Short mmCIF file of C-alpha atoms and ligand atoms in Angstrom, two decimals:
data_model
loop_
_atom_site.label_atom_id
_atom_site.label_comp_id
_atom_site.label_asym_id
_atom_site.label_seq_id
_atom_site.Cartn_x
_atom_site.Cartn_y
_atom_site.Cartn_z
CA UNK I 1309 -0.25 -0.36 -0.24
CA UNK I 1310 1.10 3.48 -0.82
CA UNK I 1311 1.27 5.47 2.36
CA UNK I 1312 1.09 9.58 1.74
CA UNK I 1313 1.31 11.94 4.67
CA UNK I 1314 0.28 15.43 3.99
CA UNK I 1315 0.96 18.15 6.34
CA UNK I 1316 -0.93 21.60 5.27
CA UNK I 1317 -2.41 24.50 6.57
CA UNK I 1318 -5.73 23.50 4.70
CA UNK I 1319 -6.75 20.32 5.22
CA UNK I 1320 -9.91 21.03 3.82
CA UNK I 1321 -8.89 21.22 0.46
CA UNK I 1322 -8.27 18.08 0.13
CA UNK I 1323 -12.02 16.26 1.58
CA UNK I 1324 -13.73 16.22 -1.84
CA UNK I 1325 -11.12 14.88 -4.43
CA UNK I 1326 -10.11 12.73 -2.13
CA UNK I 1327 -13.60 11.19 -2.08
CA UNK I 1328 -14.21 10.80 -5.93
CA UNK I 1329 -13.70 8.54 -8.87
CA UNK I 1330 -10.34 7.07 -8.67
CA UNK I 1331 -8.99 8.24 -5.36
CA UNK I 1332 -11.80 6.86 -3.42
CA UNK I 1333 -11.90 3.51 -5.11
CA UNK I 1334 -7.95 3.30 -4.63
CA UNK I 1335 -8.06 3.89 -0.68
CA UNK I 1336 -11.74 1.23 -0.52
CA UNK I 1337 -9.93 -1.00 -2.33
CA UNK I 1338 -6.39 -0.86 0.29
CA UNK I 1339 -4.26 0.64 -2.33
CA UNK I 1340 -2.99 3.86 -1.21
CA UNK I 1341 -4.01 5.85 2.61
CA UNK I 1342 -3.29 9.37 2.69
CA UNK I 1343 -4.04 10.99 5.71
CA UNK I 1344 -4.14 14.66 5.51
CA UNK I 1345 -2.68 16.44 9.28
CA UNK I 1346 -2.90 19.81 10.25
CA UNK I 1347 0.43 21.43 11.02
CA UNK I 1348 -1.51 23.83 13.42
CA UNK I 1349 -1.42 20.76 15.57
CA UNK I 1350 2.00 21.33 16.24
CA UNK I 1351 2.16 25.03 16.52
CA UNK I 1352 2.27 26.30 20.17
CA UNK I 1353 0.33 29.19 21.89
CA UNK I 1354 -3.20 29.61 22.36
CA UNK I 1355 -3.48 30.34 18.47
CA UNK I 1356 -1.82 28.17 17.27
CA UNK I 1357 0.19 30.22 15.05
CA UNK I 1358 1.87 28.46 12.46
CA UNK I 1359 3.32 31.72 9.73
CA UNK I 1360 5.07 34.72 10.52
CA UNK I 1361 6.40 38.18 9.22
CA UNK I 1362 9.57 37.68 7.26
CA UNK I 1363 12.79 38.48 8.31
CA UNK I 1364 14.01 42.12 6.51
CA UNK I 1365 10.79 42.72 5.81
CA UNK I 1366 8.29 43.12 3.07
CA UNK I 1367 4.95 41.49 2.12
CA UNK I 1368 3.46 38.27 3.22
CA UNK I 1369 3.90 35.53 5.41
CA UNK I 1370 6.51 32.83 5.69
CA UNK I 1371 5.80 29.03 7.33
CA UNK I 1372 7.65 28.84 10.80
CA UNK I 1373 9.92 25.65 11.26
CA UNK I 1374 9.18 24.57 14.59
CA UNK I 1375 5.56 23.18 13.34
CA UNK I 1376 7.32 21.87 10.61
CA UNK I 1377 9.85 19.62 12.51
CA UNK I 1378 7.45 18.66 15.10
CA UNK I 1379 5.20 17.30 12.66
CA UNK I 1380 7.53 15.48 10.90
CA UNK I 1381 9.29 14.33 14.33
CA UNK I 1382 6.19 12.81 15.04
CA UNK I 1383 5.24 11.60 11.77
CA UNK I 1384 8.58 9.23 12.23
CA UNK I 1385 7.94 8.24 15.79
CA UNK I 1386 5.88 5.73 14.87
CA UNK I 1387 5.23 3.64 11.46
CA UNK I 1388 6.99 3.31 8.19
CA UNK I 1389 10.15 5.58 7.35
CA UNK I 1390 9.82 8.79 5.35
CA UNK I 1391 10.51 10.63 2.37
CA UNK I 1392 9.67 13.76 2.40
CA UNK I 1393 9.06 16.07 -0.33
CA UNK I 1394 8.66 20.10 -0.57
CA UNK I 1395 5.53 21.14 -3.25
CA UNK I 1396 7.80 24.31 -4.30
CA UNK I 1397 7.36 26.13 -7.62
CA UNK I 1398 11.54 25.94 -7.40
CA UNK I 1399 11.89 22.04 -7.21
CA UNK I 1400 12.34 19.78 -9.87
CA UNK I 1401 9.46 19.60 -12.85
CA UNK I 1402 7.11 16.92 -12.00
CA UNK I 1403 7.00 14.15 -14.74
CA UNK I 1404 5.08 10.42 -15.41
CA UNK I 1405 8.72 8.94 -14.48
CA UNK I 1406 8.55 11.02 -10.90
CA UNK I 1407 5.32 9.97 -10.85
CA UNK I 1408 6.54 6.09 -11.71
CA UNK I 1409 9.40 6.40 -8.83
CA UNK I 1410 7.21 7.70 -5.95
CA UNK I 1411 4.53 5.23 -6.98
CA UNK I 1412 7.00 2.32 -6.10
CA UNK I 1413 7.95 3.59 -2.51
CA UNK I 1414 7.73 2.04 0.06
CA UNK I 1415 8.49 4.76 2.68
CA UNK I 1416 5.77 7.21 3.61
CA UNK I 1417 5.95 9.94 1.13
CA UNK I 1418 5.19 13.09 3.36
CA UNK I 1419 3.79 15.84 0.82
CA UNK I 1420 4.56 19.75 2.63
CA UNK I 1421 2.69 22.11 1.51
CA UNK I 1422 3.73 25.42 1.29
CA UNK I 1423 1.25 28.62 1.59
CA UNK I 1424 1.75 32.41 1.56
CA UNK I 1425 5.26 33.25 0.12
CA UNK I 1426 6.49 30.30 1.20
CA UNK I 1427 8.44 27.91 4.13
CA UNK I 1428 11.61 28.91 6.38
CA UNK I 1429 14.30 28.21 4.57
CA UNK I 1430 15.64 26.03 7.06
CA UNK I 1431 12.86 23.37 6.92
CA UNK I 1432 14.51 22.91 2.85
CA UNK I 1433 17.99 22.58 4.34
CA UNK I 1434 16.89 20.31 7.04
CA UNK I 1435 13.85 18.16 6.71
CA UNK I 1436 13.52 18.07 3.15
CA UNK I 1437 14.47 14.96 0.95
CA UNK I 1438 12.95 16.31 -2.94
CA UNK I 1439 11.54 19.40 -3.69
CA UNK I 1440 8.65 19.27 -6.66
CA UNK I 1441 7.08 22.04 -8.73
CA UNK I 1442 4.15 21.09 -11.41
CA UNK I 1443 4.84 23.62 -13.23
CA UNK I 1444 6.43 26.84 -14.22
CA UNK I 1445 3.39 29.03 -12.29
CA UNK I 1446 3.06 30.03 -9.07
CA UNK I 1447 -0.13 28.70 -7.02
CA UNK I 1448 -1.26 30.49 -3.86
CA UNK I 1449 -0.26 26.94 -1.98
CA UNK I 1450 0.47 23.72 -2.06
CA UNK I 1451 -2.23 21.49 -1.68
CA UNK I 1452 -3.47 21.46 -5.19
CA UNK I 1453 0.23 20.20 -6.19
CA UNK I 1454 -0.20 17.51 -3.45
CA UNK I 1455 -3.17 16.34 -4.86
CA UNK I 1456 -1.42 16.07 -8.66
CA UNK I 1457 0.93 14.40 -7.27
CA UNK I 1458 -1.30 12.00 -5.22
CA UNK I 1459 -3.63 11.39 -8.57
CA UNK I 1460 -0.74 10.83 -10.94
CA UNK I 1461 0.98 8.40 -7.77
CA UNK I 1462 -2.58 6.81 -7.07
CA UNK I 1463 -3.50 6.12 -10.94
CA UNK I 1464 -0.04 3.69 -11.53
CA UNK I 1465 -0.82 1.33 -8.41
CA UNK I 1466 -1.51 -1.92 -9.60
CA UNK I 1467 -5.32 -2.43 -9.55
CA UNK I 1468 -6.37 1.25 -9.29
CA UNK I 1469 -7.26 1.50 -12.77
CA UNK I 1470 -10.43 -0.74 -14.07
CA UNK I 1471 -9.90 -3.45 -16.17
CA UNK I 1472 -11.43 -0.87 -18.89
CA UNK I 1473 -8.16 1.61 -18.67
CA UNK I 1474 -4.58 1.06 -18.75
CA UNK I 1475 -1.38 3.57 -17.49
CA UNK I 1476 0.20 1.49 -20.32
CA UNK I 1477 -1.25 3.31 -22.91
CA UNK I 1478 -0.93 6.61 -21.44
CA UNK I 1479 0.95 9.76 -23.24
CA UNK I 1480 4.40 9.24 -21.53
CA UNK I 1481 4.38 5.83 -20.86
CA UNK I 1482 6.87 4.98 -23.24
CA UNK I 1483 7.99 8.14 -23.85
CA UNK I 1484 5.35 9.23 -26.22
CA UNK I 1485 1.95 11.06 -26.72
CA UNK I 1486 -1.23 9.09 -26.49
CA UNK I 1487 -3.10 8.35 -29.50
CA UNK I 1488 -6.13 9.94 -30.68
CA UNK I 1489 -9.45 7.95 -29.17
CA UNK I 1490 -13.17 7.75 -30.41
CA UNK I 1491 -16.41 6.75 -29.17
CA UNK I 1492 -19.85 6.42 -30.64
CA UNK I 1493 -21.35 7.87 -32.92
CA UNK I 1494 -19.42 6.78 -35.77
CA UNK I 1495 -20.37 9.80 -37.71
CA UNK I 1496 -20.57 13.45 -35.49
CA UNK I 1497 -21.46 17.01 -37.15
CA UNK I 1498 -19.96 15.49 -40.25
CA UNK I 1499 -16.85 14.21 -38.89
CA UNK I 1500 -16.25 10.78 -39.35
CA UNK I 1501 -14.41 8.21 -37.17
CA UNK I 1502 -11.63 7.05 -38.66
CA UNK I 1503 -12.83 3.66 -40.78
CA UNK I 1504 -9.68 1.40 -39.29
CA UNK I 1505 -10.95 1.93 -35.72
CA UNK I 1506 -14.70 0.16 -37.21
CA UNK I 1507 -12.33 -2.71 -39.03
CA UNK I 1508 -12.16 -4.96 -36.66
CA UNK I 1509 -8.98 -5.91 -37.83
CA UNK I 1510 -6.56 -5.54 -34.48
CA UNK I 1511 -2.87 -5.78 -36.43
CA UNK I 1512 -4.15 -2.78 -38.35
CA UNK I 1513 -6.17 -1.04 -35.66
CA UNK I 1514 -2.45 -1.10 -33.57
CA UNK I 1515 -0.40 0.05 -36.32
CA UNK I 1516 -2.66 3.08 -37.08
CA UNK I 1517 -2.74 3.60 -33.28
CA UNK I 1518 1.56 3.55 -32.83
CA UNK I 1519 1.51 5.71 -35.97
CA UNK I 1520 -1.18 8.25 -34.73
CA UNK I 1521 0.82 8.28 -31.47
CA UNK I 1522 4.18 9.12 -33.68
CA UNK I 1523 2.36 12.01 -36.16
CA UNK I 1524 0.83 13.55 -32.80
CA UNK I 1525 4.24 13.47 -30.66
CA UNK I 1526 6.30 14.27 -33.71
CA UNK I 1527 4.00 17.81 -34.01
CA UNK I 1528 3.59 18.57 -30.64
CA UNK I 1529 6.44 17.30 -28.66
CA UNK I 1530 9.07 16.86 -31.13
CA UNK I 1531 11.74 16.97 -27.91
CA UNK I 1532 9.95 13.44 -26.13
CA UNK I 1533 10.65 11.95 -29.67
CA UNK I 1534 13.98 13.09 -29.93
CA UNK I 1535 14.23 10.65 -26.57
CA UNK I 1536 11.84 8.16 -27.25
CA UNK I 1537 13.09 4.60 -27.58
CA UNK I 1538 12.13 3.90 -30.91
CA UNK I 1539 11.10 0.43 -32.63
CA UNK I 1540 12.41 -0.57 -36.37
CA UNK I 1541 8.61 -0.34 -37.24
CA UNK I 1542 8.31 3.30 -35.70
CA UNK I 1543 11.05 3.93 -38.08
CA UNK I 1544 9.10 3.18 -40.21
CA UNK I 1545 5.66 4.44 -39.21
CA UNK I 1546 7.91 7.94 -39.27
CA UNK I 1547 8.81 8.00 -42.60
CA UNK I 1548 5.49 7.33 -44.22
CA UNK I 1549 4.45 10.25 -42.03
CA UNK I 1550 7.59 12.14 -43.45
CA UNK I 1551 6.28 10.86 -46.81
CA UNK I 1552 2.13 12.32 -46.17
CA UNK I 1553 3.36 15.81 -44.79
N1 LIG B 1685 7.49 32.83 -2.75
C1 LIG B 1685 7.53 31.38 -3.51
C2 LIG B 1685 8.46 31.20 -4.87
O1 LIG B 1685 8.58 31.94 -5.62
O2 LIG B 1685 9.50 30.40 -4.72
C3 LIG B 1685 6.18 31.06 -3.92
C4 LIG B 1685 5.15 30.66 -2.56
S1 LIG B 1685 4.11 30.15 -3.52
C5 LIG B 1685 2.44 31.70 -3.46
C6 LIG B 1685 2.89 29.22 -1.84
C7 LIG B 1685 3.14 27.70 -1.54
O3 LIG B 1685 2.68 27.57 -2.86
C8 LIG B 1685 3.84 27.36 -2.19
O4 LIG B 1685 5.29 27.18 -0.88
C9 LIG B 1685 4.59 26.09 -2.87
O5 LIG B 1685 3.64 25.20 -1.60
C10 LIG B 1685 3.44 25.97 -3.36
N2 LIG B 1685 3.07 26.34 -4.58
C11 LIG B 1685 3.03 27.71 -5.74
N3 LIG B 1685 3.02 27.36 -7.04
C12 LIG B 1685 3.67 25.92 -6.69
C13 LIG B 1685 4.28 25.14 -8.33
N4 LIG B 1685 4.21 25.12 -9.32
N5 LIG B 1685 3.97 23.84 -7.50
C14 LIG B 1685 4.45 23.14 -6.47
N6 LIG B 1685 3.97 23.91 -5.10
C15 LIG B 1685 3.40 24.98 -5.43
#
């Protein structure tokens, strides 16, 4: 079972996403366990204040180090070892490869969510194993980023996706984008489903899908195509695509 501990000042953000669809099912099946902890529980004083003004002045607040260190120490005192991950726009870009690596973790994954101007630098220096960014933009807090990481990991857990779906066919699995998908009706507002998909010919369908995945990756993400492991068939399909364009 993949165990995730979330440390946040806003635990309510997680309520609905964790109770819907794939995330709910993964927890019900015992594949995933997510515990959302309120950092304020480790803050001192009657008002349990977990943030303070920045040294040196300036706008905004900074998450104090003590509640975070204390939260980690109390988590460490019981249960499996921890891998502490800070969500930050300054982190390593989150990819499918990272999701796959983390989904195989045996340690408990701690997702530390910043807010305001961020966290006291000493947390980064003394308590964090890894820093993850979900993209080059700035969110108000790490909570939505943590949910992105949780969902990307959860759908890779064996048994999390129903028999109707497979992570192996998704974009990025083999370094390519996914092929186009169609469902009924066969004709919609003058747009037809490609004939081969209606043919029932499995080998032709497989070849068409592979070719369209290559075509799409070539057009949209040539950087991915340049790094993708290509078979002799892939190279032949790419030659066909080049001739067609
Ligand atoms: N001042 C910080 C900086 O420029 O690096 C940004 C702070 S941001 C307003 C507040 C929190 O949101 C961060 O501490 C982080 O936890 C989270 N956050 C914002 N953007 C993120 C991103 N792209 N990926 C992951 N976490 C993000």
